[in-house]
PDB file of C-alpha atoms in Angstrom:
ATOM      1  CA  MET B   1      34.017  60.835  62.788  1.00 82.00           C
ATOM      2  CA  LYS B   2      35.771  58.678  65.338  1.00 87.00           C
ATOM      3  CA  VAL B   3      34.620  58.335  68.911  1.00 87.00           C
ATOM      4  CA  ILE B   4      37.329  57.944  71.517  1.00 85.00           C
ATOM      5  CA  THR B   5      36.502  56.572  74.921  1.00 88.00           C
ATOM      6  CA  MET B   6      38.593  56.766  78.061  1.00 86.00           C
ATOM      7  CA  GLU B   7      38.199  56.191  81.754  1.00 90.00           C
ATOM      8  CA  SER B   8      36.900  59.095  83.811  1.00 89.00           C
ATOM      9  CA  SER B   9      40.083  59.173  85.914  1.00 89.00           C
ATOM     10  CA  ALA B  10      42.208  59.561  82.757  1.00 88.00           C
ATOM     11  CA  PHE B  11      39.877  62.299  81.518  1.00 87.00           C
ATOM     12  CA  THR B  12      40.149  64.133  84.865  1.00 88.00           C
ATOM     13  CA  ALA B  13      43.959  63.893  84.791  1.00 87.00           C
ATOM     14  CA  LEU B  14      43.982  65.203  81.221  1.00 88.00           C
ATOM     15  CA  THR B  15      41.777  68.208  82.058  1.00 87.00           C
ATOM     16  CA  GLU B  16      43.973  69.015  85.067  1.00 87.00           C
ATOM     17  CA  GLN B  17      47.066  68.969  82.853  1.00 89.00           C
ATOM     18  CA  ILE B  18      45.334  71.264  80.350  1.00 89.00           C
ATOM     19  CA  ALA B  19      44.448  73.658  83.193  1.00 88.00           C
ATOM     20  CA  GLU B  20      48.093  73.685  84.349  1.00 87.00           C
ATOM     21  CA  ILE B  21      49.280  74.422  80.807  1.00 89.00           C
ATOM     22  CA  ALA B  22      46.729  77.216  80.473  1.00 88.00           C
ATOM     23  CA  ALA B  23      47.881  78.738  83.783  1.00 86.00           C
ATOM     24  CA  HIS B  24      51.495  78.592  82.605  1.00 85.00           C
ATOM     25  CA  VAL B  25      50.608  80.278  79.295  1.00 87.00           C
ATOM     26  CA  ARG B  26      48.707  83.027  81.150  1.00 84.00           C
ATOM     27  CA  ALA B  27      51.668  83.590  83.476  1.00 83.00           C
ATOM     28  CA  VAL B  28      54.112  83.821  80.576  1.00 82.00           C
ATOM     29  CA  SER B  29      51.909  86.124  78.499  1.00 77.00           C
ATOM     30  CA  GLY B  30      51.200  88.229  81.597  1.00 70.00           C
ATOM     31  CA  GLY B  31      54.947  88.815  81.949  1.00 56.00           C
ATOM     32  CA  ARG B  32      55.102  90.147  78.410  1.00 53.00           C
ATOM     33  CA  LYS B  33      52.330  92.627  79.118  1.00 50.00           C
ATOM     34  CA  GLU B  34      54.392  94.100  81.928  1.00 49.00           C
ATOM     35  CA  GLU B  35      57.312  94.612  79.543  1.00 49.00           C
ATOM     36  CA  SER B  36      55.255  96.385  76.875  1.00 52.00           C
ATOM     37  CA  PRO B  37      54.758  99.694  78.756  1.00 54.00           C
ATOM     38  CA  ASP B  38      58.495 100.346  78.494  1.00 84.00           C
ATOM     39  CA  ARG B  39      58.768  99.466  74.829  1.00 90.00           C
ATOM     40  CA  LEU B  40      60.779 102.124  73.009  1.00 93.00           C
ATOM     41  CA  LEU B  41      58.883 103.975  70.290  1.00 94.00           C
ATOM     42  CA  THR B  42      60.260 105.975  67.381  1.00 94.00           C
ATOM     43  CA  THR B  43      59.382 109.648  67.029  1.00 94.00           C
ATOM     44  CA  ARG B  44      56.837 108.821  64.339  1.00 94.00           C
ATOM     45  CA  GLU B  45      55.166 106.116  66.465  1.00 94.00           C
ATOM     46  CA  ALA B  46      55.013 108.360  69.553  1.00 94.00           C
ATOM     47  CA  ALA B  47      53.642 111.279  67.537  1.00 94.00           C
ATOM     48  CA  HIS B  48      50.999 109.009  66.051  1.00 93.00           C
ATOM     49  CA  LEU B  49      49.924 107.757  69.506  1.00 91.00           C
ATOM     50  CA  LEU B  50      49.699 111.328  70.810  1.00 92.00           C
ATOM     51  CA  ASN B  51      48.007 112.521  67.603  1.00 92.00           C
ATOM     52  CA  VAL B  52      50.553 115.311  67.134  1.00 93.00           C
ATOM     53  CA  SER B  53      53.122 116.072  64.451  1.00 95.00           C
ATOM     54  CA  CYS B  54      56.760 115.084  64.778  1.00 94.00           C
ATOM     55  CA  ARG B  55      57.611 118.792  65.077  1.00 96.00           C
ATOM     56  CA  THR B  56      55.179 119.191  67.996  1.00 95.00           C
ATOM     57  CA  LEU B  57      56.805 116.226  69.695  1.00 94.00           C
ATOM     58  CA  GLN B  58      60.196 117.872  69.197  1.00 94.00           C
ATOM     59  CA  ARG B  59      58.800 121.049  70.772  1.00 95.00           C
ATOM     60  CA  MET B  60      57.499 119.010  73.732  1.00 93.00           C
ATOM     61  CA  ARG B  61      61.019 117.605  74.189  1.00 93.00           C
ATOM     62  CA  SER B  62      62.501 121.106  74.131  1.00 94.00           C
ATOM     63  CA  GLU B  63      59.958 122.272  76.725  1.00 93.00           C
ATOM     64  CA  GLN B  64      60.796 119.195  78.840  1.00 92.00           C
ATOM     65  CA  ARG B  65      57.168 118.065  78.812  1.00 91.00           C
ATOM     66  CA  ILE B  66      58.112 114.530  77.748  1.00 93.00           C
ATOM     67  CA  ALA B  67      61.079 112.353  78.692  1.00 94.00           C
ATOM     68  CA  TYR B  68      63.025 110.599  75.965  1.00 95.00           C
ATOM     69  CA  VAL B  69      65.999 108.346  75.354  1.00 94.00           C
ATOM     70  CA  VAL B  70      68.725 108.943  72.764  1.00 94.00           C
ATOM     71  CA  LEU B  71      70.054 105.782  71.119  1.00 92.00           C
ATOM     72  CA  ARG B  72      72.642 106.071  68.352  1.00 91.00           C
ATOM     73  CA  GLY B  73      71.672 109.694  67.803  1.00 92.00           C
ATOM     74  CA  LYS B  74      67.912 109.034  67.499  1.00 93.00           C
ATOM     75  CA  CYS B  75      65.219 109.942  70.021  1.00 94.00           C
ATOM     76  CA  ARG B  76      63.083 107.152  71.416  1.00 95.00           C
ATOM     77  CA  TYR B  77      60.142 107.381  73.798  1.00 95.00           C
ATOM     78  CA  ARG B  78      59.103 104.857  76.410  1.00 94.00           C
ATOM     79  CA  GLN B  79      55.518 103.622  76.118  1.00 92.00           C
ATOM     80  CA  SER B  80      55.098 104.286  79.848  1.00 92.00           C
ATOM     81  CA  GLU B  81      56.071 107.940  79.263  1.00 92.00           C
ATOM     82  CA  ILE B  82      53.422 108.279  76.550  1.00 92.00           C
ATOM     83  CA  ASP B  83      50.860 106.730  78.923  1.00 90.00           C
ATOM     84  CA  ARG B  84      51.934 109.113  81.712  1.00 90.00           C
ATOM     85  CA  LEU B  85      51.607 112.146  79.471  1.00 89.00           C
ATOM     86  CA  LEU B  86      48.140 111.092  78.340  1.00 88.00           C
ATOM     87  CA  ALA B  87      47.060 110.498  81.941  1.00 86.00           C
ATOM     88  CA  ASP B  88      48.406 113.892  83.018  1.00 84.00           C
ATOM     89  CA  CYS B  89      46.511 115.620  80.219  1.00 81.00           C
ATOM     90  CA  THR B  90      43.211 113.816  80.775  1.00 80.00           C
ATOM     91  CA  VAL B  91      40.348 116.041  81.904  1.00 76.00           C
ATOM     92  CA  VAL B  92      38.292 114.341  84.616  1.00 73.00           C
ATOM     93  CA  GLU B  93      34.577 115.035  84.208  1.00 74.00           C
ATOM     94  CA  ASP B  94      33.451 114.248  87.770  1.00 73.00           C
ATOM     95  CA  THR B  95      35.520 116.564  89.914  1.00 67.00           C
ATOM     96  CA  ALA B  96      35.106 116.334  93.654  1.00 72.00           C
ATOM     97  CA  THR B  97      37.712 118.741  94.961  1.00 77.00           C
ATOM     98  CA  PRO B  98      38.765 122.310  94.188  1.00 78.00           C
ATOM     99  CA  THR B  99      42.200 120.984  93.194  1.00 79.00           C
ATOM    100  CA  GLU B 100      40.626 118.819  90.481  1.00 78.00           C
ATOM    101  CA  LEU B 101      38.536 121.766  89.284  1.00 78.00           C
ATOM    102  CA  LYS B 102      41.658 123.921  89.033  1.00 78.00           C
ATOM    103  CA  ARG B 103      43.525 121.153  87.195  1.00 76.00           C
ATOM    104  CA  ASN B 104      40.675 120.759  84.678  1.00 76.00           C
ATOM    105  CA  HIS B 105      40.562 124.515  84.120  1.00 76.00           C
ATOM    106  CA  THR B 106      44.317 124.628  83.576  1.00 80.00           C
ATOM    107  CA  LEU B 107      44.140 121.770  81.078  1.00 75.00           C
ATOM    108  CA  ARG B 108      41.221 123.283  79.172  1.00 75.00           C
ATOM    109  CA  THR B 109      42.697 126.778  78.943  1.00 77.00           C
ATOM    110  CA  GLY B 110      46.255 125.774  78.182  1.00 73.00           C
ATOM    111  CA  GLY B 111      47.677 126.567  81.595  1.00 67.00           C
ATOM    112  CA  GLY B 112      47.025 130.290  81.591  1.00 53.00           C
ATOM    113  CA  LYS B 113      50.690 130.974  80.884  1.00 52.00           C
ATOM    114  CA  PRO B 114      51.288 134.139  78.863  1.00 47.00           C
ATOM    115  CA  ARG B 115      52.802 133.398  75.493  1.00 48.00           C
ATOM    116  CA  GLY B 116      55.453 135.686  74.127  1.00 48.00           C
ATOM    117  CA  ARG B 117      55.109 137.114  70.652  1.00 44.00           C
ATOM    118  CA  ARG B 118      57.598 136.139  68.020  1.00 46.00           C
ATOM    119  CA  THR B 119      59.373 139.053  66.459  1.00 43.00           C
TER     120      THR B 119
END
């Protein structure tokens, strides 16, 4: 093992430069995190994140419950749209207002919309 000695002023300058580099790396990686919510997902990836089948995802598109992008004839879903859908479907346990209670009830019971029978 080698021991390296340096003046305290040189050590201080070196640690300041390391701190500046670390701040730059955090700023650059923070910019990438902002881009990731709008990453385009395939149907299979989106269905996996939502824990539904590809057919259910297709049904959600038909019912206009989820926005999508068509690129070269294939459907893609923005990560931010998946996050929005999950947030909209999240049941809040601590409800403070009648509106929140109604929203929770609607989510738990499937919206109370009558479903037509298939013939």
